[in-house]
XYZ file of C-alpha atoms in Angstrom:
608
model
C 21.630 -62.971 -63.328
C 18.201 -61.892 -65.246
C 16.288 -65.072 -64.485
C 17.200 -64.408 -60.654
C 15.570 -61.027 -60.891
C 12.444 -61.954 -62.539
C 12.092 -64.907 -60.085
C 12.255 -62.909 -57.265
C 9.691 -60.109 -58.544
C 7.442 -62.694 -59.416
C 7.846 -64.211 -55.866
C 7.286 -60.086 -54.858
C 3.956 -60.009 -56.524
C 2.832 -63.357 -55.674
C 3.232 -62.683 -52.249
C 2.214 -58.987 -52.305
C -0.856 -60.619 -53.761
C -1.648 -63.161 -51.095
C -0.998 -60.432 -47.952
C -3.876 -58.676 -49.863
C -6.109 -61.068 -50.045
C -5.622 -62.077 -46.611
C -5.717 -58.538 -45.364
C -9.316 -58.411 -47.234
C -9.885 -61.195 -45.171
C -9.163 -60.210 -42.201
C -6.418 -62.620 -41.236
C -4.341 -59.435 -40.343
C -1.434 -61.448 -38.736
C -1.037 -63.888 -42.253
C -1.230 -60.607 -44.289
C 1.385 -59.072 -41.940
C 3.706 -61.891 -42.560
C 3.395 -61.671 -46.269
C 4.187 -57.830 -46.426
C 7.141 -58.323 -44.432
C 8.497 -61.056 -46.569
C 8.052 -58.590 -49.491
C 10.053 -55.806 -47.400
C 12.859 -58.319 -46.570
C 13.432 -58.467 -50.329
C 12.488 -54.824 -51.365
C 12.674 -52.430 -48.145
C 11.769 -49.845 -50.045
C 8.538 -51.875 -51.988
C 5.861 -48.554 -51.924
C 2.897 -50.984 -52.533
C 4.019 -53.283 -49.201
C 5.211 -50.651 -47.275
C 1.814 -48.488 -47.701
C -0.341 -51.568 -46.946
C 1.312 -53.145 -43.707
C 1.159 -49.499 -42.296
C -1.913 -49.471 -43.202
C -2.706 -52.658 -41.252
C -0.374 -51.426 -38.494
C -2.912 -48.659 -37.883
C -5.916 -50.908 -38.282
C -3.853 -53.159 -35.442
C -3.893 -50.250 -33.219
C -0.233 -49.895 -33.542
C 0.307 -46.331 -34.350
C 4.140 -45.509 -33.964
C 4.926 -48.375 -36.378
C 1.955 -47.291 -38.668
C 3.103 -43.923 -38.772
C 7.469 -45.119 -39.520
C 5.720 -47.422 -42.725
C 3.664 -44.902 -43.924
C 6.671 -42.315 -43.664
C 9.426 -44.681 -45.618
C 6.308 -45.656 -48.328
C 5.975 -41.636 -48.926
C 9.478 -41.319 -49.288
C 9.762 -43.782 -51.901
C 6.603 -42.958 -53.645
C 5.954 -38.633 -52.547
C 3.375 -37.784 -55.030
C 0.855 -40.477 -53.299
C -2.192 -39.159 -52.442
C -3.042 -42.148 -50.377
C -0.053 -42.905 -48.877
C 0.122 -39.232 -47.445
C -3.764 -39.355 -46.509
C -3.425 -42.397 -44.369
C -0.504 -40.863 -42.943
C -2.446 -37.897 -42.368
C -5.180 -39.826 -40.268
C -2.811 -41.644 -38.282
C -0.744 -38.326 -37.173
C -4.799 -37.299 -36.338
C -4.437 -40.323 -33.807
C -1.649 -39.551 -32.711
C -2.669 -36.244 -31.695
C 0.073 -34.657 -33.819
C -2.385 -32.486 -35.250
C 0.528 -29.734 -37.037
C 1.857 -32.720 -38.758
C -0.526 -33.971 -40.118
C -1.949 -30.722 -41.155
C 1.006 -30.544 -43.550
C 0.639 -34.109 -45.129
C -2.761 -33.608 -45.689
C -2.524 -30.298 -47.319
C -0.148 -31.894 -49.837
C -2.695 -34.317 -50.295
C -5.286 -32.288 -51.076
C -2.854 -30.687 -53.630
C -2.776 -33.842 -55.788
C -6.205 -34.974 -55.149
C -8.698 -31.681 -54.079
C -11.602 -34.004 -55.016
C -10.876 -36.911 -52.611
C -13.765 -36.364 -49.503
C -11.695 -38.702 -47.400
C -8.194 -36.264 -47.589
C -10.709 -33.502 -46.939
C -12.517 -34.975 -43.973
C -9.256 -35.892 -42.830
C -7.343 -32.665 -43.244
C -10.909 -30.781 -41.099
C -9.899 -33.668 -38.234
C -6.541 -32.293 -38.242
C -7.767 -28.726 -38.221
C -10.224 -29.054 -35.550
C -7.185 -30.436 -33.308
C -5.235 -27.509 -33.321
C -8.250 -25.783 -32.571
C -8.388 -24.145 -36.042
C -12.257 -23.821 -36.186
C -12.695 -22.044 -39.162
C -10.080 -24.315 -41.299
C -11.544 -27.185 -40.172
C -15.028 -25.864 -41.558
C -13.684 -25.156 -44.731
C -12.372 -28.527 -45.192
C -15.373 -30.434 -43.832
C -17.336 -28.116 -46.452
C -15.016 -29.212 -49.096
C -15.707 -33.174 -48.478
C -19.497 -32.518 -47.835
C -19.588 -30.637 -51.277
C -17.852 -33.643 -53.222
C -19.876 -35.921 -51.461
C -23.323 -35.011 -50.054
C -24.037 -38.651 -48.668
C -21.235 -38.422 -46.864
C -22.004 -39.048 -42.645
C -18.905 -38.645 -41.381
C -17.840 -35.388 -42.873
C -21.526 -34.239 -42.013
C -20.830 -35.415 -38.286
C -17.305 -33.641 -38.457
C -19.115 -30.836 -40.022
C -21.594 -30.317 -37.577
C -19.323 -31.077 -34.426
C -17.402 -27.863 -35.684
C -20.066 -25.420 -36.094
C -21.127 -26.379 -32.356
C -17.752 -25.142 -31.602
C -18.362 -21.815 -33.301
C -21.294 -21.728 -31.316
C -23.609 -22.189 -34.710
C -25.832 -24.682 -33.116
C -29.032 -24.854 -35.221
C -27.179 -24.834 -37.963
C -25.133 -27.961 -36.091
C -28.514 -29.767 -35.461
C -29.511 -29.659 -38.921
C -26.438 -31.739 -40.282
C -26.334 -33.754 -37.647
C -30.316 -34.952 -37.879
C -28.583 -35.612 -41.927
C -25.901 -37.744 -40.957
C -28.207 -39.300 -38.819
C -30.717 -39.865 -42.151
C -28.200 -41.359 -43.600
C -26.765 -43.694 -40.919
C -29.329 -44.143 -38.240
C -27.110 -46.183 -36.442
C -24.132 -43.563 -36.591
C -23.012 -43.478 -32.447
C -21.079 -40.526 -33.241
C -23.400 -38.332 -34.568
C -26.019 -39.601 -31.990
C -22.865 -38.026 -28.896
C -22.383 -34.960 -31.182
C -26.740 -34.238 -30.975
C -26.420 -34.823 -27.709
C -23.798 -32.273 -27.406
C -25.779 -29.608 -29.629
C -28.709 -30.583 -27.391
C -27.020 -29.907 -24.198
C -25.786 -26.401 -25.454
C -29.155 -25.394 -26.431
C -30.288 -25.957 -22.776
C -32.272 -29.311 -23.765
C -30.973 -31.673 -21.297
C -33.434 -34.236 -21.391
C -33.175 -34.496 -25.394
C -28.857 -34.439 -25.326
C -29.255 -37.203 -22.434
C -31.671 -39.726 -24.638
C -28.845 -38.790 -27.681
C -26.099 -39.851 -25.449
C -27.463 -43.031 -24.338
C -28.551 -44.020 -27.612
C -24.765 -43.616 -28.789
C -23.879 -45.900 -25.954
C -26.394 -48.436 -26.556
C -25.366 -48.687 -30.088
C -21.970 -49.858 -29.053
C -20.666 -52.163 -25.870
C -17.399 -50.522 -26.380
C -18.584 -46.747 -26.202
C -16.054 -45.034 -23.730
C -16.591 -41.438 -25.820
C -20.159 -41.935 -25.297
C -19.722 -42.247 -21.471
C -17.291 -39.271 -21.543
C -19.713 -37.078 -23.544
C -22.565 -37.988 -21.143
C -20.697 -37.847 -18.173
C -19.459 -34.273 -19.319
C -23.008 -33.634 -19.933
C -24.556 -34.584 -16.477
C -21.527 -32.353 -15.422
C -22.669 -29.036 -17.338
C -25.870 -29.280 -16.106
C -25.109 -29.714 -12.484
C -25.069 -33.317 -11.599
C -21.977 -34.488 -10.548
C -23.211 -38.061 -8.885
C -24.287 -39.018 -12.265
C -21.409 -37.446 -14.196
C -19.234 -39.703 -11.472
C -20.663 -42.874 -12.581
C -20.284 -42.056 -16.089
C -16.207 -41.226 -15.990
C -15.930 -44.722 -14.127
C -17.856 -46.542 -17.009
C -15.519 -44.801 -19.124
C -12.364 -45.758 -17.373
C -14.036 -49.118 -16.851
C -13.755 -49.306 -21.083
C -9.890 -47.994 -20.954
C -8.077 -47.771 -17.593
C -5.598 -45.534 -19.355
C -7.273 -42.947 -20.441
C -5.744 -39.823 -19.360
C -8.861 -37.407 -20.334
C -11.223 -39.551 -17.620
C -8.809 -39.280 -14.824
C -8.412 -35.434 -16.051
C -12.042 -34.941 -15.599
C -12.325 -36.726 -12.530
C -9.260 -35.025 -10.920
C -10.970 -31.661 -11.686
C -14.281 -32.624 -9.361
C -12.118 -34.052 -6.528
C -9.537 -33.411 -3.733
C -6.943 -35.500 -3.033
C -5.720 -36.992 -0.034
C -3.076 -38.850 0.493
C -3.469 -42.630 -0.218
C -5.834 -42.043 -2.818
C -5.844 -44.988 -4.973
C -6.668 -42.676 -7.875
C -3.254 -41.297 -7.610
C -1.623 -44.453 -7.815
C -3.470 -45.931 -10.418
C -2.212 -42.158 -12.704
C 1.101 -42.965 -11.699
C 1.042 -46.521 -13.086
C -0.471 -45.533 -16.204
C 2.209 -42.379 -16.604
C 4.930 -44.770 -16.104
C 4.259 -47.168 -18.622
C 3.432 -43.850 -21.094
C 6.138 -41.585 -19.847
C 7.813 -41.235 -23.150
C 4.572 -40.831 -25.194
C 3.285 -37.122 -26.545
C -0.198 -37.511 -26.998
C -3.239 -35.744 -25.717
C -3.846 -38.821 -23.476
C -0.511 -38.612 -21.398
C -0.578 -34.689 -21.480
C -4.034 -34.757 -19.767
C -2.720 -37.831 -17.490
C 0.310 -35.180 -16.281
C -2.281 -32.346 -15.762
C -4.099 -34.685 -13.563
C -1.550 -35.925 -11.165
C -0.144 -32.341 -10.988
C -3.585 -31.425 -9.723
C -3.426 -34.135 -6.928
C 0.080 -33.413 -5.925
C -0.819 -29.747 -5.577
C -3.903 -30.558 -3.360
C -1.785 -32.764 -0.985
C 0.719 -29.868 -0.616
C 3.517 -31.320 -2.691
C 4.022 -27.859 -5.062
C 7.495 -28.771 -6.369
C 6.214 -32.355 -7.290
C 2.902 -30.790 -8.815
C 5.216 -27.691 -10.579
C 7.363 -30.204 -12.104
C 5.026 -32.354 -13.807
C 2.933 -29.481 -15.150
C 6.040 -27.940 -16.297
C 6.114 -31.527 -18.326
C 2.583 -31.147 -19.634
C 2.536 -27.342 -20.536
C 5.912 -27.803 -22.911
C 3.964 -30.839 -24.306
C 1.384 -28.674 -25.162
C 2.700 -25.336 -25.920
C 4.991 -27.690 -28.813
C 1.826 -28.982 -30.498
C 0.804 -25.083 -31.350
C 1.525 -22.460 -33.372
C 1.736 -18.987 -32.096
C 2.571 -15.509 -33.253
C 3.164 -13.247 -30.115
C 4.144 -10.356 -32.037
C 1.092 -10.196 -33.930
C -1.200 -11.053 -31.175
C 0.441 -8.484 -29.016
C 0.831 -5.800 -31.643
C -3.098 -6.084 -32.175
C -3.880 -4.895 -28.565
C -1.893 -1.845 -29.014
C -3.042 -0.828 -32.591
C -7.026 -1.591 -31.476
C -5.997 0.956 -28.291
C -4.048 3.281 -30.702
C -7.206 3.281 -32.998
C -10.455 3.549 -30.474
C -9.315 6.611 -28.803
C -11.823 8.300 -26.930
C -12.032 11.187 -30.006
C -12.673 8.577 -32.452
C -15.678 6.859 -30.058
C -17.617 10.033 -30.178
C -16.994 11.012 -33.615
C -18.953 7.464 -34.695
C -21.378 7.346 -31.384
C -24.375 6.953 -32.328
C -24.339 5.080 -35.320
C -24.620 1.421 -34.153
C -28.034 -1.009 -33.193
C -29.990 0.443 -29.776
C -30.258 -2.878 -28.077
C -30.085 -3.384 -24.259
C -30.021 -6.761 -24.491
C -25.816 -7.849 -24.712
C -24.053 -8.259 -21.720
C -20.725 -8.977 -22.388
C -17.841 -10.178 -20.063
C -14.499 -9.830 -21.072
C -11.213 -10.464 -19.152
C -8.648 -12.940 -19.079
C -9.532 -16.362 -18.234
C -9.178 -17.692 -14.675
C -10.049 -14.034 -14.115
C -13.648 -14.915 -12.552
C -15.758 -14.335 -15.244
C -17.987 -17.238 -14.987
C -18.493 -16.649 -11.175
C -19.874 -13.165 -12.824
C -21.827 -14.968 -15.794
C -23.535 -17.332 -12.550
C -24.320 -14.346 -10.778
C -26.059 -12.873 -13.785
C -27.453 -15.979 -14.621
C -29.251 -16.158 -11.307
C -31.362 -12.998 -12.238
C -35.137 -14.128 -13.403
C -34.496 -11.574 -16.314
C -31.233 -12.177 -17.508
C -29.994 -15.614 -19.747
C -26.241 -16.427 -19.961
C -25.211 -18.356 -23.540
C -22.174 -18.798 -22.646
C -19.058 -18.388 -24.676
C -20.279 -17.047 -28.294
C -17.946 -16.643 -31.409
C -20.819 -14.631 -32.833
C -19.635 -11.137 -32.679
C -16.008 -11.362 -34.188
C -17.366 -13.797 -36.562
C -20.158 -11.181 -37.855
C -17.289 -8.398 -37.340
C -15.077 -10.529 -40.025
C -18.151 -11.362 -42.527
C -18.892 -6.793 -43.059
C -16.567 -6.567 -46.329
C -15.251 -2.941 -46.258
C -13.467 -0.590 -48.350
C -9.748 -1.605 -49.407
C -10.292 -5.127 -48.566
C -10.651 -4.564 -44.544
C -13.201 -5.743 -42.340
C -14.337 -4.659 -38.452
C -12.596 -7.124 -37.215
C -9.075 -6.195 -37.601
C -7.460 -2.867 -36.900
C -7.601 0.100 -39.733
C -11.671 -0.367 -39.796
C -12.826 3.045 -38.237
C -10.315 4.688 -41.432
C -12.965 3.097 -43.687
C -16.082 2.539 -42.518
C -19.471 3.594 -43.012
C -22.511 4.685 -40.169
C -24.252 1.697 -41.726
C -21.398 -0.932 -41.085
C -22.043 -0.217 -37.301
C -25.677 -0.573 -37.362
C -25.496 -3.718 -39.400
C -23.082 -5.592 -37.124
C -25.181 -4.190 -34.472
C -28.386 -5.395 -36.049
C -26.722 -8.939 -36.918
C -25.593 -10.108 -33.671
C -29.024 -9.270 -32.001
C -30.588 -11.241 -34.475
C -28.067 -13.909 -33.847
C -28.609 -14.074 -30.115
C -32.609 -13.642 -30.570
C -33.616 -17.334 -30.556
C -31.609 -18.012 -27.391
C -32.267 -15.424 -25.869
C -36.299 -16.334 -25.951
C -38.244 -14.128 -23.319
C -35.020 -12.554 -21.425
C -34.895 -9.285 -21.235
C -31.001 -9.247 -21.071
C -28.560 -11.884 -22.446
C -24.731 -12.572 -21.488
C -21.860 -13.502 -23.561
C -18.937 -14.184 -22.350
C -16.540 -15.123 -24.601
C -13.182 -13.196 -23.110
C -11.899 -12.779 -26.742
C -13.817 -9.747 -26.929
C -11.746 -7.955 -24.385
C -9.991 -6.717 -27.464
C -13.242 -5.831 -29.655
C -14.945 -3.768 -26.524
C -14.190 -0.562 -28.704
C -16.277 -2.066 -31.518
C -18.640 -3.514 -29.078
C -19.612 -0.121 -28.087
C -20.058 1.311 -31.355
C -22.202 -1.029 -32.911
C -24.021 -1.676 -29.326
C -23.922 1.477 -27.470
C -26.580 0.551 -25.262
C -25.061 -2.793 -24.114
C -22.852 -3.192 -20.995
C -19.271 -4.639 -20.794
C -18.117 -6.030 -17.581
C -14.552 -6.611 -17.185
C -13.174 -8.799 -14.605
C -9.634 -8.694 -13.216
C -7.803 -10.486 -10.504
C -4.167 -10.503 -9.097
C -1.639 -11.138 -11.830
C 0.474 -14.218 -10.534
C -2.925 -16.326 -9.315
C -4.572 -15.812 -13.029
C -1.339 -16.632 -14.765
C -0.764 -19.697 -12.013
C -4.387 -20.343 -12.582
C -4.103 -20.682 -16.227
C -1.347 -22.279 -16.330
C -2.586 -24.913 -14.594
C -5.469 -25.852 -16.622
C -5.617 -28.159 -19.882
C -8.307 -25.901 -22.323
C -10.282 -27.257 -24.974
C -9.629 -24.460 -26.875
C -6.407 -23.199 -28.389
C -4.506 -20.654 -26.196
C -1.025 -21.293 -26.933
C 0.359 -18.901 -24.658
C -1.181 -20.343 -21.795
C 1.325 -23.398 -21.625
C 4.629 -21.105 -21.777
C 5.117 -19.058 -18.588
C 7.278 -16.207 -20.184
C 4.594 -15.801 -22.786
C 1.510 -16.088 -20.153
C 3.088 -12.856 -18.270
C 3.529 -11.177 -21.409
C 0.247 -11.657 -22.757
C -1.162 -10.859 -19.388
C 0.424 -7.429 -19.441
C -0.475 -6.439 -22.682
C -3.749 -7.227 -22.186
C -3.793 -5.660 -18.985
C -2.688 -1.939 -20.977
C -5.766 -2.756 -23.063
C -8.290 -2.945 -20.731
C -6.823 -0.114 -18.417
C -7.171 1.870 -22.121
C -11.070 0.880 -22.501
C -11.598 1.784 -18.473
C -10.169 5.372 -20.013
C -12.028 5.623 -23.185
C -15.780 4.000 -22.608
C -18.467 5.368 -20.607
C -18.376 4.168 -17.027
C -22.098 3.239 -17.174
C -21.007 0.863 -20.176
C -17.730 -0.330 -18.764
C -17.107 -1.691 -15.455
C -14.628 -2.966 -13.543
C -14.444 -5.839 -11.134
C -11.845 -7.001 -9.010
C -12.070 -10.621 -7.976
C -10.536 -10.658 -4.863
C -12.977 -7.210 -4.099
C -15.903 -9.838 -5.024
C -14.862 -12.634 -2.861
C -14.554 -10.385 -0.002
C -17.384 -8.281 -0.090
C -19.801 -10.011 -2.402
C -23.278 -9.367 -1.622
C -22.005 -5.338 -2.519
C -20.091 -6.286 -5.296
C -23.094 -8.483 -6.736
C -25.747 -5.538 -6.469
C -23.198 -3.522 -8.141
C -22.569 -5.829 -11.356
C -26.697 -5.970 -11.543
C -26.963 -2.457 -11.100
C -24.804 -2.157 -13.536
C -26.970 -3.952 -16.103
C -29.822 -1.225 -15.002
C -32.016 -3.831 -13.872
C -33.668 -4.208 -9.808
C -31.649 -6.301 -7.795
C -33.000 -10.249 -7.282
C -32.095 -12.246 -4.039
C -31.815 -15.143 -6.255
C -27.876 -13.735 -7.381
C -26.747 -14.187 -4.257
C -27.483 -17.902 -4.549
C -25.331 -18.337 -8.064
C -24.419 -21.897 -7.434
C -27.703 -22.956 -7.395
C -29.190 -21.433 -10.907
C -29.905 -24.925 -12.985
C -28.421 -24.348 -16.470
C -25.880 -25.780 -18.709
C -22.270 -24.453 -17.782
C -18.970 -25.361 -20.227
C -16.125 -24.126 -18.624
C -13.266 -25.004 -16.949
C -14.426 -23.859 -13.860
C -17.616 -25.844 -14.096
C -16.960 -27.913 -10.762
C -16.398 -24.379 -8.856
C -19.151 -22.387 -10.012
C -21.923 -24.620 -8.877
C -20.369 -24.425 -5.090
C -21.161 -21.825 -2.769
C -18.134 -18.889 -2.787
C -15.411 -19.556 -0.252
C -12.528 -17.108 0.968
C -10.068 -20.148 -0.165
C -11.137 -18.651 -3.657
C -8.552 -16.125 -3.360
C -4.733 -16.653 -3.279
C -2.958 -19.752 -4.844
C -0.356 -22.027 -3.743
C 2.444 -21.045 -5.515
C 6.289 -23.122 -5.975
C 9.217 -21.358 -5.000
C 9.882 -18.064 -6.571
C 12.362 -19.627 -8.639
C 9.907 -21.624 -10.599
C 8.719 -18.668 -11.644
C 11.481 -16.294 -12.914
C 9.924 -16.495 -16.686
C 6.843 -15.377 -15.218
C 7.661 -12.704 -13.329
C 9.813 -11.558 -16.190
C 6.670 -11.393 -18.396
C 4.734 -9.773 -15.648
C 7.911 -7.070 -15.550
C 7.606 -8.051 -11.957
C 10.143 -8.410 -9.060
C 10.715 -11.856 -7.380
C 9.521 -10.817 -4.444
C 6.266 -10.606 -5.707
C 5.608 -14.379 -6.132
C 5.964 -14.234 -2.128
C 3.236 -12.107 -1.174
C 0.476 -14.410 -1.735
C 0.183 -17.480 -0.108
C -2.498 -20.584 0.039
C -4.725 -19.976 2.342
C -4.713 -22.420 4.969
């Protein structure tokens, strides 16, 4: 009996060694046979499970890889390498929350592994946690300074945080280390686009495409850049090229769906239905994007119930992938209102930086903020800078006594006048390079809604414009969109309704306590119905003379990155007001969240 065990062990060792050699030589199918032979004899053999899991990932058999690597970890829970590889597979599957949990364990076991830190950063990036992603990528670069992948990822993260000059430096470092690194060229192109350097952006993206015959992502990025600069025909060609590389890519179908109005018999609908039928049970980003795209197609054709059923499925999938502390989010709204009272604002008046340059556009997503931004961007004295993260980041960076910072409630209890001036000065410095010679800039980061009181104290001469829109139209529009930034509440109708109501209460508070020459509330429906007068009102609020170019907002040639980027290139139509609504019973949760009656759901219908 003992001799048989030794013989079996020797056979397993020999099979494993042979499999490893075949694996190294690229003979993946033969290597898999050897690993499977070992597992036939010893189903819990860690090395065979681990190596076969890696091999299946290399073959793009990700679900099989996930199962094998999970079994390997069950056999050896303290294997940082297996945890790292499983985290990488989970990232590829779009299971980012699970990847974070796995990768944290890998980094705890081996904090000096640059690859593990890089993979953890990718997982954080997947859930939109750019701050933690930045920390992880910086850790990877600190451990291995000449690590092109981590430098590229860090640059891409800083781009998402609107820190494009820093991103530019890091991406150039990555390319100096690896001049043929196509992803770094792609990200460099996106950074140039954000810096409004269109030709440099397109050149970088074309280089990325030229480096790989099957560079689907390069075509997608080039299409996004063309679209963002108002070149839809060129964008369409790029997206078609991307689909040629992968006819099942849900993300590309989603982009195409936002560029067209579907009619019955559209061939793209049949293609999307076929792809979705083949992957209906999957929960990956492509499948979710495909459901959003098909929902839009059905809605265009008036098939509202079928559209909403797909939309509900897609939103449930998205919401399941995102963490959200609703109680803390809504409590912050009420705490900010309680802290920034008229008396407290008067107490700290005049302590900030006097610059009149910034114009902040705030409000809910899908409330008309991009239209207001584009109107102002058409004025020759204004430069639109998009959605900047700067104010929030700088507010958090200023340390106050008792471990507080300016970003969170409680700051007014411990701050001194120099803190407010410092915040205003840092913000003005941060936007100076992008502002160029412009007399005013716009910052359309809607998250600044919660900071309107602090913005006024730090920059008392800045202007704030709040865009408001019918609550059901706003929420349904949010629910119909697949956002690039993390907005977990937008994927659940009850949470979305509660968020809208709490947000509205906060904005009503700002309207009551901030000076009318500083804070302007603008109703979207009124803007559409009385466009020129409202546009003049917006420009006058910014203390600028009227310019008729503001009426031709759709012709402004500038980089636009928003869920509305197709619509913003079009003239204004009355059909922009009022959304086609599903049956009221579909909206019960939203109406409960909004605190409205069921009858409210039928009051607005989609215009003919």
